[in-house]
Short mmCIF file of C-alpha atoms in Angstrom, two decimals:
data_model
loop_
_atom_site.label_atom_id
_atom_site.label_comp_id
_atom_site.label_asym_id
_atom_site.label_seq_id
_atom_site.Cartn_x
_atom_site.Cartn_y
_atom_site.Cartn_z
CA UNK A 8 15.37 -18.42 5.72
CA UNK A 9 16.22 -14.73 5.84
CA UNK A 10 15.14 -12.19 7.79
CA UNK A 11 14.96 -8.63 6.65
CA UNK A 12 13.98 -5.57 8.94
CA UNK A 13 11.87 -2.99 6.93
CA UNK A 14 11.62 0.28 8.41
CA UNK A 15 8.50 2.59 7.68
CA UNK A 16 8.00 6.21 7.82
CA UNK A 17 4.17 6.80 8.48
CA UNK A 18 1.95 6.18 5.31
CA UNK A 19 1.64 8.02 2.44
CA UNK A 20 3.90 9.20 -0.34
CA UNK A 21 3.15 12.65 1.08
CA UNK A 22 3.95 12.72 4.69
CA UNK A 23 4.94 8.66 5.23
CA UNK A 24 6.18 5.92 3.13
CA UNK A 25 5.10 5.77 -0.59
CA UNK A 26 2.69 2.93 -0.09
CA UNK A 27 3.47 1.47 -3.27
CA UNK A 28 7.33 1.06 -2.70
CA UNK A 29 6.40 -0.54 0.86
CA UNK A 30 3.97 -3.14 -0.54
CA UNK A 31 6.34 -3.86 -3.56
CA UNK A 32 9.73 -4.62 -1.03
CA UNK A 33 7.44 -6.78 0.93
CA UNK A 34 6.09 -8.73 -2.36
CA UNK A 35 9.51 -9.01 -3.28
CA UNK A 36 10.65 -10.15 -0.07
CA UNK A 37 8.22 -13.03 -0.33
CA UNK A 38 8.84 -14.16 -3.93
CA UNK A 39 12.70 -14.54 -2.96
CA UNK A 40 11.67 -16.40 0.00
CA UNK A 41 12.74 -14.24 2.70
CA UNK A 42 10.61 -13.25 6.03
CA UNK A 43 10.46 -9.62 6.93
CA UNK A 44 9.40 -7.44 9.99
CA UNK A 45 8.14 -4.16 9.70
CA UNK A 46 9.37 -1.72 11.95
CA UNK A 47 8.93 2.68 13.03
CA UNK A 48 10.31 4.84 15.55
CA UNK A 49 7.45 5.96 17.57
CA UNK A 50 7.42 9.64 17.23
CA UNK A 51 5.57 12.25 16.60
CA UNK A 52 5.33 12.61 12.39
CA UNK A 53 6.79 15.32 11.23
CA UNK A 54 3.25 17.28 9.66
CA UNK A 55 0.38 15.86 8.02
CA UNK A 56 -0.59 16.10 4.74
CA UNK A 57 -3.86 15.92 3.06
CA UNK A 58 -3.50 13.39 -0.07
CA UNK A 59 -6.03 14.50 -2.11
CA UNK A 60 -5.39 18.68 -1.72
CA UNK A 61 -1.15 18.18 -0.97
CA UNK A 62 -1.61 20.81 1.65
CA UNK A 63 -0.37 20.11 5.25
CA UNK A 64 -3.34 19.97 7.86
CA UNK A 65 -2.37 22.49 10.59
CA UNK A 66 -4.54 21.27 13.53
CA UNK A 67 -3.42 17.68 12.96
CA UNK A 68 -1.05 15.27 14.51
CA UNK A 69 -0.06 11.79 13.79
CA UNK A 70 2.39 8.88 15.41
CA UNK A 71 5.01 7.68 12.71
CA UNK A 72 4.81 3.78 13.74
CA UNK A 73 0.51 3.82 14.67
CA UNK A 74 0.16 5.01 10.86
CA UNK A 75 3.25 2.80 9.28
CA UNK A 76 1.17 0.04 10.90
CA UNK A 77 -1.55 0.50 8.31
CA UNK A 78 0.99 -0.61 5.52
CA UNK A 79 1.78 -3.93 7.82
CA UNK A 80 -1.53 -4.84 9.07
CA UNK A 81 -0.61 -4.29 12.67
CA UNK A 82 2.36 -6.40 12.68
CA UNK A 83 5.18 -3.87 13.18
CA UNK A 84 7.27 -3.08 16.03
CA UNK A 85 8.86 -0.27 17.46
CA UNK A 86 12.51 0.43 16.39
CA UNK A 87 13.77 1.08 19.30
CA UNK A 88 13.15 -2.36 20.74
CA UNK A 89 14.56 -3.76 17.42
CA UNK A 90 17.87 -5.48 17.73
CA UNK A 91 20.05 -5.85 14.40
CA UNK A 92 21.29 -9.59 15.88
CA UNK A 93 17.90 -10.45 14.66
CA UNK A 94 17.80 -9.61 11.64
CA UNK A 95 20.04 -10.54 8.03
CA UNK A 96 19.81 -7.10 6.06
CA UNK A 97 17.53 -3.82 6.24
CA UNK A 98 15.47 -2.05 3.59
CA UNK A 99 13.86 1.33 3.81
CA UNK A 100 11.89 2.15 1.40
CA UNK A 101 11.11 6.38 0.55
CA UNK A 102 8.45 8.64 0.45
CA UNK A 103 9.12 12.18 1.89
CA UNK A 104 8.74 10.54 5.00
CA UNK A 105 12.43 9.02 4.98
CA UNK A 106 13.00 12.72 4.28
CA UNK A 107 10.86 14.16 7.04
CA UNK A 108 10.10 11.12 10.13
CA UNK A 109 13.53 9.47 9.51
CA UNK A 110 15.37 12.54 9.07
CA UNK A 111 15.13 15.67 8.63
CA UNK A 112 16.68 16.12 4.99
CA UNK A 113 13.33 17.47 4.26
CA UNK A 114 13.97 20.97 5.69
CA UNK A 115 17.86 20.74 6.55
CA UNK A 116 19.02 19.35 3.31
CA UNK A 117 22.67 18.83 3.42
CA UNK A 118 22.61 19.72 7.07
CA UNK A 119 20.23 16.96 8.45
CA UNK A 120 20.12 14.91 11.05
CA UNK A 121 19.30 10.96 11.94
CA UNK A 122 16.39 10.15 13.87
CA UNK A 123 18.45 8.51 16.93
CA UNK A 124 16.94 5.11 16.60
CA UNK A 125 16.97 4.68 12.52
CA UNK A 126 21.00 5.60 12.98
CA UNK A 127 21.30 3.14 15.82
CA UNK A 128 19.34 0.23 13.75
CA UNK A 129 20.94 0.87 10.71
CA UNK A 130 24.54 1.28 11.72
CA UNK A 131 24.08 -1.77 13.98
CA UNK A 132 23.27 -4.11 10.95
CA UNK A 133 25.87 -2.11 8.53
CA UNK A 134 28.30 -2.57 11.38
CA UNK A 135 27.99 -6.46 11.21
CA UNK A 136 28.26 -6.51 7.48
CA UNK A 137 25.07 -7.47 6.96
CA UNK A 138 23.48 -5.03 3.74
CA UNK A 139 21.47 -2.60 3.40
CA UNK A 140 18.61 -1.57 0.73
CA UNK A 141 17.54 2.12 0.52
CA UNK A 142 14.71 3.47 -1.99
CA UNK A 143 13.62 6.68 -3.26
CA UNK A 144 14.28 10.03 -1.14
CA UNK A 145 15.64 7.25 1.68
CA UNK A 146 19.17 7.52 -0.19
CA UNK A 147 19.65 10.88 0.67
CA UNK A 148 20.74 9.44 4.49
CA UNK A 149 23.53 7.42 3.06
CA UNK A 150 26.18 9.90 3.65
CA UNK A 151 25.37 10.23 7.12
CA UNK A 152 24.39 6.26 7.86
CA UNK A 153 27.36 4.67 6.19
CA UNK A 154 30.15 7.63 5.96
CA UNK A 155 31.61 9.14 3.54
CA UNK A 156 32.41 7.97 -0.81
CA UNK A 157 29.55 5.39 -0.23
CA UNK A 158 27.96 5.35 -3.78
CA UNK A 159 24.22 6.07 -4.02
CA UNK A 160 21.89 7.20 -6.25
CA UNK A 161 18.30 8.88 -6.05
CA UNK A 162 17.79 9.21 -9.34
CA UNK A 163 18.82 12.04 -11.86
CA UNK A 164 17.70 14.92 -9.80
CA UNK A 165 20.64 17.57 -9.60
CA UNK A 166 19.67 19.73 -6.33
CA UNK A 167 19.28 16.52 -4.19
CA UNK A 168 22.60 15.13 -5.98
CA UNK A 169 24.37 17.62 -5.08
CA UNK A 170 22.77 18.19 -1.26
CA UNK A 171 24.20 14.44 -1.08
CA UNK A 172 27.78 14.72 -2.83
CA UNK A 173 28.09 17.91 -0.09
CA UNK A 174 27.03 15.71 2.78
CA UNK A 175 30.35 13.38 1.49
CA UNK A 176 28.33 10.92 -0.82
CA UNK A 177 29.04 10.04 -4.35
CA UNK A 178 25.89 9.81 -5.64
CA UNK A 179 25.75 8.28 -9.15
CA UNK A 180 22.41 9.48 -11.94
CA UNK A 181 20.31 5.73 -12.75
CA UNK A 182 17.34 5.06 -14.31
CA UNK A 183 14.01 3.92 -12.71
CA UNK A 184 14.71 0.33 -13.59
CA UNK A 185 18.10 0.10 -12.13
CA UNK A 186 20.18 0.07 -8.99
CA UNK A 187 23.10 1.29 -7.43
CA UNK A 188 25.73 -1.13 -5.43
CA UNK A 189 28.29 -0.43 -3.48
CA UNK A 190 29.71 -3.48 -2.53
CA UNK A 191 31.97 -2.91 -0.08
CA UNK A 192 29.66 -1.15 1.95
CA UNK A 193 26.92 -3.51 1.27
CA UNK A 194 24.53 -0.69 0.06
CA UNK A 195 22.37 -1.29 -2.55
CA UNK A 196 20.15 2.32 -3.74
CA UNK A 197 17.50 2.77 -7.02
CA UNK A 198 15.06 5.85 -7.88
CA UNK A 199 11.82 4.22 -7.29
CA UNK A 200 9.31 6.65 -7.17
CA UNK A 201 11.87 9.46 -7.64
CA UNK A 202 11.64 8.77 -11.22
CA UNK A 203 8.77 6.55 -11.70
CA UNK A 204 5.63 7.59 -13.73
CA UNK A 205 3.76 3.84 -12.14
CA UNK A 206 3.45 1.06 -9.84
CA UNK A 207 5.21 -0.84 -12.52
CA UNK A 208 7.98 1.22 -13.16
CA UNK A 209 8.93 1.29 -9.33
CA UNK A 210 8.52 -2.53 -9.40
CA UNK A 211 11.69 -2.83 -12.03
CA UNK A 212 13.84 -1.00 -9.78
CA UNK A 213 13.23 -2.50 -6.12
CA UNK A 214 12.51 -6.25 -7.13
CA UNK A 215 16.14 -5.52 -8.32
CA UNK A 216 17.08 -4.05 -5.15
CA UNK A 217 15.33 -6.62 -3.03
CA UNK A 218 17.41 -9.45 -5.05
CA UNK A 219 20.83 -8.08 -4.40
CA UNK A 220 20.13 -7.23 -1.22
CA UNK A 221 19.63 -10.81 -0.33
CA UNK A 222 22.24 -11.79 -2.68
CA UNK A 223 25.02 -9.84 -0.70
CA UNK A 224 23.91 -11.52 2.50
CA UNK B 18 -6.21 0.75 -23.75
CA UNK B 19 -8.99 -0.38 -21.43
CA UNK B 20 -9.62 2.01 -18.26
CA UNK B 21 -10.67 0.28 -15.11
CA UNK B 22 -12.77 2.33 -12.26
CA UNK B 23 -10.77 1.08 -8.25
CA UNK B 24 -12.97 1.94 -5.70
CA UNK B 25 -11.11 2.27 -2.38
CA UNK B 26 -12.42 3.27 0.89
CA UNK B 27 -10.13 4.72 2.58
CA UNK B 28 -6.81 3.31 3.99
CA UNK B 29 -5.75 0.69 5.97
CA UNK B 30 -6.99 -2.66 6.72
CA UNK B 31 -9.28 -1.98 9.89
CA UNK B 32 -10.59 0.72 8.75
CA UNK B 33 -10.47 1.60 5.16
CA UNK B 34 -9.27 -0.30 1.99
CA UNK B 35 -6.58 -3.28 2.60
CA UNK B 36 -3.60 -1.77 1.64
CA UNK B 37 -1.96 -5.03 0.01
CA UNK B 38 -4.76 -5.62 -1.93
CA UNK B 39 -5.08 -1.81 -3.45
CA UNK B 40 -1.48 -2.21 -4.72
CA UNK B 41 -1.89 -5.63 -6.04
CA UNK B 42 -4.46 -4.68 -7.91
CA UNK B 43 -3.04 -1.72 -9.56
CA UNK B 44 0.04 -3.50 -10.45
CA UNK B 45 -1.57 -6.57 -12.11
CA UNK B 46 -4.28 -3.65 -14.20
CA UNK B 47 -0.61 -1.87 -15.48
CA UNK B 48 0.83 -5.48 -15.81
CA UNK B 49 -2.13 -6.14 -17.92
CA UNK B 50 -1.61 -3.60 -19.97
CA UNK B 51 -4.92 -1.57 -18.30
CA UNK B 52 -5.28 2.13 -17.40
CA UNK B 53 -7.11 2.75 -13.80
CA UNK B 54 -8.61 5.81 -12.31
CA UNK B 55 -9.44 5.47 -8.09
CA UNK B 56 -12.25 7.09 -6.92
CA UNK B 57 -13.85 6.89 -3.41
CA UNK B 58 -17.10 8.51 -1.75
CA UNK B 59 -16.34 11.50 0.11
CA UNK B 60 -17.60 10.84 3.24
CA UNK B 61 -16.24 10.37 6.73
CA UNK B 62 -15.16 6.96 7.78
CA UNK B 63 -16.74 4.84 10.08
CA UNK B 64 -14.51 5.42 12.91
CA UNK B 65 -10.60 5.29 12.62
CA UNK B 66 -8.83 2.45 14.10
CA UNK B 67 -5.52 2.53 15.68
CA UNK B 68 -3.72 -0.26 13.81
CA UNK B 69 -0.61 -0.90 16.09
CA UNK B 70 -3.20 -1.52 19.09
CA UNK B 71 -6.36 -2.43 17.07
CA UNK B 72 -8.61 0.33 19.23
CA UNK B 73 -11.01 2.66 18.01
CA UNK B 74 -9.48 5.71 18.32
CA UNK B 75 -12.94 7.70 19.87
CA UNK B 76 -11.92 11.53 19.40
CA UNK B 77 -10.37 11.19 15.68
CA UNK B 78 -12.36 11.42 12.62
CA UNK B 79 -11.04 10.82 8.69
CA UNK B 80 -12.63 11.09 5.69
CA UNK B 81 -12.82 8.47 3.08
CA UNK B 82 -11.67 10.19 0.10
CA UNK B 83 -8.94 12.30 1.82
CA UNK B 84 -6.79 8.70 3.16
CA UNK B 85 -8.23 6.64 -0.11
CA UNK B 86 -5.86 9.32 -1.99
CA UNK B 87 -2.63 7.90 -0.01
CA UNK B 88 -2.36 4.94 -1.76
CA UNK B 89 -3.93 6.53 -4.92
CA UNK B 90 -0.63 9.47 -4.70
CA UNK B 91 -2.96 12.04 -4.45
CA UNK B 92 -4.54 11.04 -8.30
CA UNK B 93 -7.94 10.04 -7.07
CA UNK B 94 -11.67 11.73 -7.71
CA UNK B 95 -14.74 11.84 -5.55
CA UNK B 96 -16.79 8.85 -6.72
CA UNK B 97 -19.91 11.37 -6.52
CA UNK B 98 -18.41 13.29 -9.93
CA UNK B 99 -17.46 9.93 -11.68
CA UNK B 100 -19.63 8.65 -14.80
CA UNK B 101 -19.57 4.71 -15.65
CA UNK B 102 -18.87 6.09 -19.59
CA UNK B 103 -15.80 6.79 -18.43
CA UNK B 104 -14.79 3.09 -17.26
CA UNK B 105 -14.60 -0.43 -18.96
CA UNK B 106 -14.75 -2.27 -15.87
CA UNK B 107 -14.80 -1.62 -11.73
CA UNK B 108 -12.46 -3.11 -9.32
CA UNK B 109 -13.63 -2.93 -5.31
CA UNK B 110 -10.56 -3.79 -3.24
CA UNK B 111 -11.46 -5.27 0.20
CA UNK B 112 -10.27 -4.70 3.98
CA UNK B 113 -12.89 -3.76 6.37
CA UNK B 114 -13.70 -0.20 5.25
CA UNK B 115 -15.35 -1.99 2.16
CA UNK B 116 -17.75 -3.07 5.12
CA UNK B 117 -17.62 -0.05 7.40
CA UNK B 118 -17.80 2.79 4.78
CA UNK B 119 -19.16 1.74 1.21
CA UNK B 120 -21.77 -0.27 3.37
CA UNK B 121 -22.57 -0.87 6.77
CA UNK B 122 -22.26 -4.86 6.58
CA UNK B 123 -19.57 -4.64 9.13
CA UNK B 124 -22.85 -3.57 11.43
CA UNK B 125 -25.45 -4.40 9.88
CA UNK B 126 -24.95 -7.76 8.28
CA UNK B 127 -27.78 -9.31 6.34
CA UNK B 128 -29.60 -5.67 7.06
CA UNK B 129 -26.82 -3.52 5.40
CA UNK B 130 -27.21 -0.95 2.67
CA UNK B 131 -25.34 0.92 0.11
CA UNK B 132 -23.42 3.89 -0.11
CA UNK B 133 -25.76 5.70 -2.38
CA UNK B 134 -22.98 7.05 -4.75
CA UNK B 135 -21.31 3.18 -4.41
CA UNK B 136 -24.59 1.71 -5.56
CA UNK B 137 -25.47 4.37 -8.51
CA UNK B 138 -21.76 3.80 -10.03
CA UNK B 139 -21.25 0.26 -9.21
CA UNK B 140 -25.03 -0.75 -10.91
CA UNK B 141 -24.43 1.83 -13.77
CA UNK B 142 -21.07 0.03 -14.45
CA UNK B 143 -23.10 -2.88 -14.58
CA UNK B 144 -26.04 -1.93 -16.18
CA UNK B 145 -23.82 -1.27 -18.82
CA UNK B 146 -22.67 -4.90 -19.46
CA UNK B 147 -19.20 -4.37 -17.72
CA UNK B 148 -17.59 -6.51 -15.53
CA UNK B 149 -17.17 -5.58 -11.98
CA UNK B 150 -14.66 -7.63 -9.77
CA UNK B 151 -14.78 -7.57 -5.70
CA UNK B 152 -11.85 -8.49 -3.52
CA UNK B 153 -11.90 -10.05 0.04
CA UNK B 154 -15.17 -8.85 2.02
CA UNK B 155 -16.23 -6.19 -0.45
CA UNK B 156 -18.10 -9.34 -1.78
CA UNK B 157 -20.98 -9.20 1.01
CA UNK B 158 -22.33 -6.27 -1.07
CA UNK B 159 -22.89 -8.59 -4.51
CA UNK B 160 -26.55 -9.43 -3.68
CA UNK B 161 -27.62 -5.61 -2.98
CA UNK B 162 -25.65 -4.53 -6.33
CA UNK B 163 -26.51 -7.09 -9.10
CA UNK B 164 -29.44 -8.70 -7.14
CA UNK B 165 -30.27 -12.00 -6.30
CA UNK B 166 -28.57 -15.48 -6.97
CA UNK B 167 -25.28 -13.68 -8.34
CA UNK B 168 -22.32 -15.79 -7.30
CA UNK B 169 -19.44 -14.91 -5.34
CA UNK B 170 -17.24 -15.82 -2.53
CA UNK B 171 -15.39 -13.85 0.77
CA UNK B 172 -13.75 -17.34 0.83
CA UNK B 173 -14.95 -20.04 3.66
CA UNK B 174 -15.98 -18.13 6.41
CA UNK B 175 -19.55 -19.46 7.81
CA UNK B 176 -21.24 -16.73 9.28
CA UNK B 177 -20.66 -14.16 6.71
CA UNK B 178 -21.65 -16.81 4.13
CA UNK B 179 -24.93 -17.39 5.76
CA UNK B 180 -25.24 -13.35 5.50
CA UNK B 181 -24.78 -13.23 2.30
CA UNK B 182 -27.58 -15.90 1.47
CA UNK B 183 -29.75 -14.55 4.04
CA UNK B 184 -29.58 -11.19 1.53
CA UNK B 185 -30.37 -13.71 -1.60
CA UNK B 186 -26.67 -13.91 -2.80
CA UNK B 187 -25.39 -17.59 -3.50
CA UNK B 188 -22.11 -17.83 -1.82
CA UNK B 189 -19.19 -20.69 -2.49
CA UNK B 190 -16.08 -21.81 -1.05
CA UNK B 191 -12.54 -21.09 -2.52
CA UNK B 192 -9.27 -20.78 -1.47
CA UNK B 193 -7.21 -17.95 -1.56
CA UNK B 194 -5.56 -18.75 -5.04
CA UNK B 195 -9.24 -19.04 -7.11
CA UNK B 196 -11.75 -16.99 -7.99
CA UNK B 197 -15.52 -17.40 -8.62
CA UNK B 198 -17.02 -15.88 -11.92
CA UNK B 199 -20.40 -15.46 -12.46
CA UNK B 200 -20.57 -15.21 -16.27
CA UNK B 201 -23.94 -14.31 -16.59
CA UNK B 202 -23.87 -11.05 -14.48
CA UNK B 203 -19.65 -10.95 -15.19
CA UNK B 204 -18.83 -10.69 -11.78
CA UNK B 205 -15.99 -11.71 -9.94
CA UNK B 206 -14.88 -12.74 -6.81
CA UNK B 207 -11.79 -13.82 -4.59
CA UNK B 208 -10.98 -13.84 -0.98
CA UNK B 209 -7.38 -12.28 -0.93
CA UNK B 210 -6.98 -11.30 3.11
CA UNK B 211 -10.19 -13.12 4.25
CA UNK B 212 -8.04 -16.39 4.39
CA UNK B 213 -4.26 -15.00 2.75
CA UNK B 214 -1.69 -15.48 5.18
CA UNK B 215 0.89 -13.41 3.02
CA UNK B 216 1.05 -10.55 0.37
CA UNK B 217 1.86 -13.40 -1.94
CA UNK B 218 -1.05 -15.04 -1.38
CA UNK B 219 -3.35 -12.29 -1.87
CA UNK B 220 -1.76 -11.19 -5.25
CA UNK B 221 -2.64 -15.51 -6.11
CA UNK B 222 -5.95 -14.76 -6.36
CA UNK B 223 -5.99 -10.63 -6.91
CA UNK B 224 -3.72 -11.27 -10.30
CA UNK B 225 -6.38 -13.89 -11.60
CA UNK B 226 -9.39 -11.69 -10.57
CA UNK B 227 -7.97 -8.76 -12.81
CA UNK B 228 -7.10 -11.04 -15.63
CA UNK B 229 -10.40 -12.45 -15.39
CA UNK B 230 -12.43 -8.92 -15.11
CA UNK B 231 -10.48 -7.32 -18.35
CA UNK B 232 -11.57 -10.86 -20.23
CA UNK B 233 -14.68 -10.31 -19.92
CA UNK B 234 -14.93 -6.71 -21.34
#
């Protein structure tokens, strides 16, 4: 049986991981019969947001991996103790906090930088072929995680398209219900929530992903 | 188009609305062809739990409706404001904030009320001949919202079985992949994370509980 490391962001589409995506890779995970482990670098998050008003909540503070372990039910584990040995392939799934807890594309755009452990992790299981599954805003790391001309998309919109391409991507425009491969780099990239107007249209796009992720295992 | 009412209450298993079971249940209603609004009270929570360490967290406070509108991406209304015209049907996901913060069962057992602006929608939504479905423990509130001898189930656990009769309710056993419909009063029950082991699991017996509350509208 396979074993895929997710990594989460906090939760909420806001200032985490977009719930949805999260619970959909882990329902798709299970159809295909594959075991998972959640997984968050235990830092500070980046803000907080307020959900219902979208306005960041000044006097607030919040730890990336205590709130991503809402989305697993308290079975996550740190990414820094996470070894890639253990595990077959990776998915991270988006919400603006890939953008903001995972790195900071959020305010540096084409000039971010990885959180330490997420590039560790994720070059680890890239380094020993094993593939890797990025959704949403996540994408927008691919330059920096897997080097430059890896093909990736996050959807159609131009300003983050081109952030990417100047970051040394190739990032190619696809619909909500589609993905992106690159097969020699074993990355496999769709829209999600970038593009999707429901819980169903982000469905068509990451049980996709989740399929050729495990495919190209 | 029917339009289904989700009450959530807040977010995160331990302390507000199982997150799982909130998603499931919105992608089966748009599977189903079904529109959904989320609403929750705006109140503060219980307490908030720490869900990598399962604590109380003793200085921190969160309110209800302000986490509820994480899963809900922000498109989520007070439950005080919302009118059972609106609404073909109600949906109550569980996870213990359905016993902690739209009633006190969690304390209370046998002895718990309502969440006044819970039990004015959820018995107007009723009153009105719609079906109302209730997911994992959210069940323990069926005899104090549509009265005595209404059927349900929170699966096969003893002691919160014996509550629920204690309170008049008539409780039965089923496993994770049933439900329990009580035609008269068109309510319905499953036990999703009271016995699920997975997310698969849970979306057994969610997906047949939605199917099962839009037939009966």
């Amino acid at each position: 049986m396979k074993k895929v490391a997710v990594i989460l962001a906090g939760c909420g589409v806001f200032d985490g991981t977009e719930i949805h995506e999260a619970v959909l890779t882990l329902l798709q995970l299970e159809r295909s019969g594959a075991q998972y482990q959640c997984m968050a670098p235990n830092i500070d998050q980046l803000h907080v947001v307020n959900h219902l008003t979208g306005e960041v909540t000044e006097d607030e503070q919040r730890n990336v991996l205590v709130e991503a372990a809402r989305i697993a039910r308290g079975e996550i584990i740190d990414l820094a103790q996470a070894s890639a040995d253990d595990y077959d392939a990776l998915i991270i799934p988006g919400g603006f906090g890939a953008a903001k807890n995972l790195c900071d594309f959020a305010i540096n755009g084409s000039n971010c930088t990885l959180n330490p452990d997420v590039q560790r992790f994720t070059q680890a299981v890239h380094g020993a072929g094993k593939p890797v599954g990025l959704i949403c805003i996540a994408p927008a790391m691919t330059p920096l995680l897997f080097g430059p001309d890896t093909a990736c998309t996050i959807g159609t919109d131009a300003d983050i398209a081109a952030a990417i391409e100047t970051m040394g991507g190739r990032h190619q425009a696809c619909p909500v219900n589609e993905i992106v491969i690159d097969h020699e780099k074993k990355v496999v990239t769709t829209p999600a929530y970038m593009l999707a107007g429901s819980v169903l249209e982000a469905a068509s796009g990451i049980d996709k992903l989740v399929t050729e992720v495990l495919a190209l295992r």
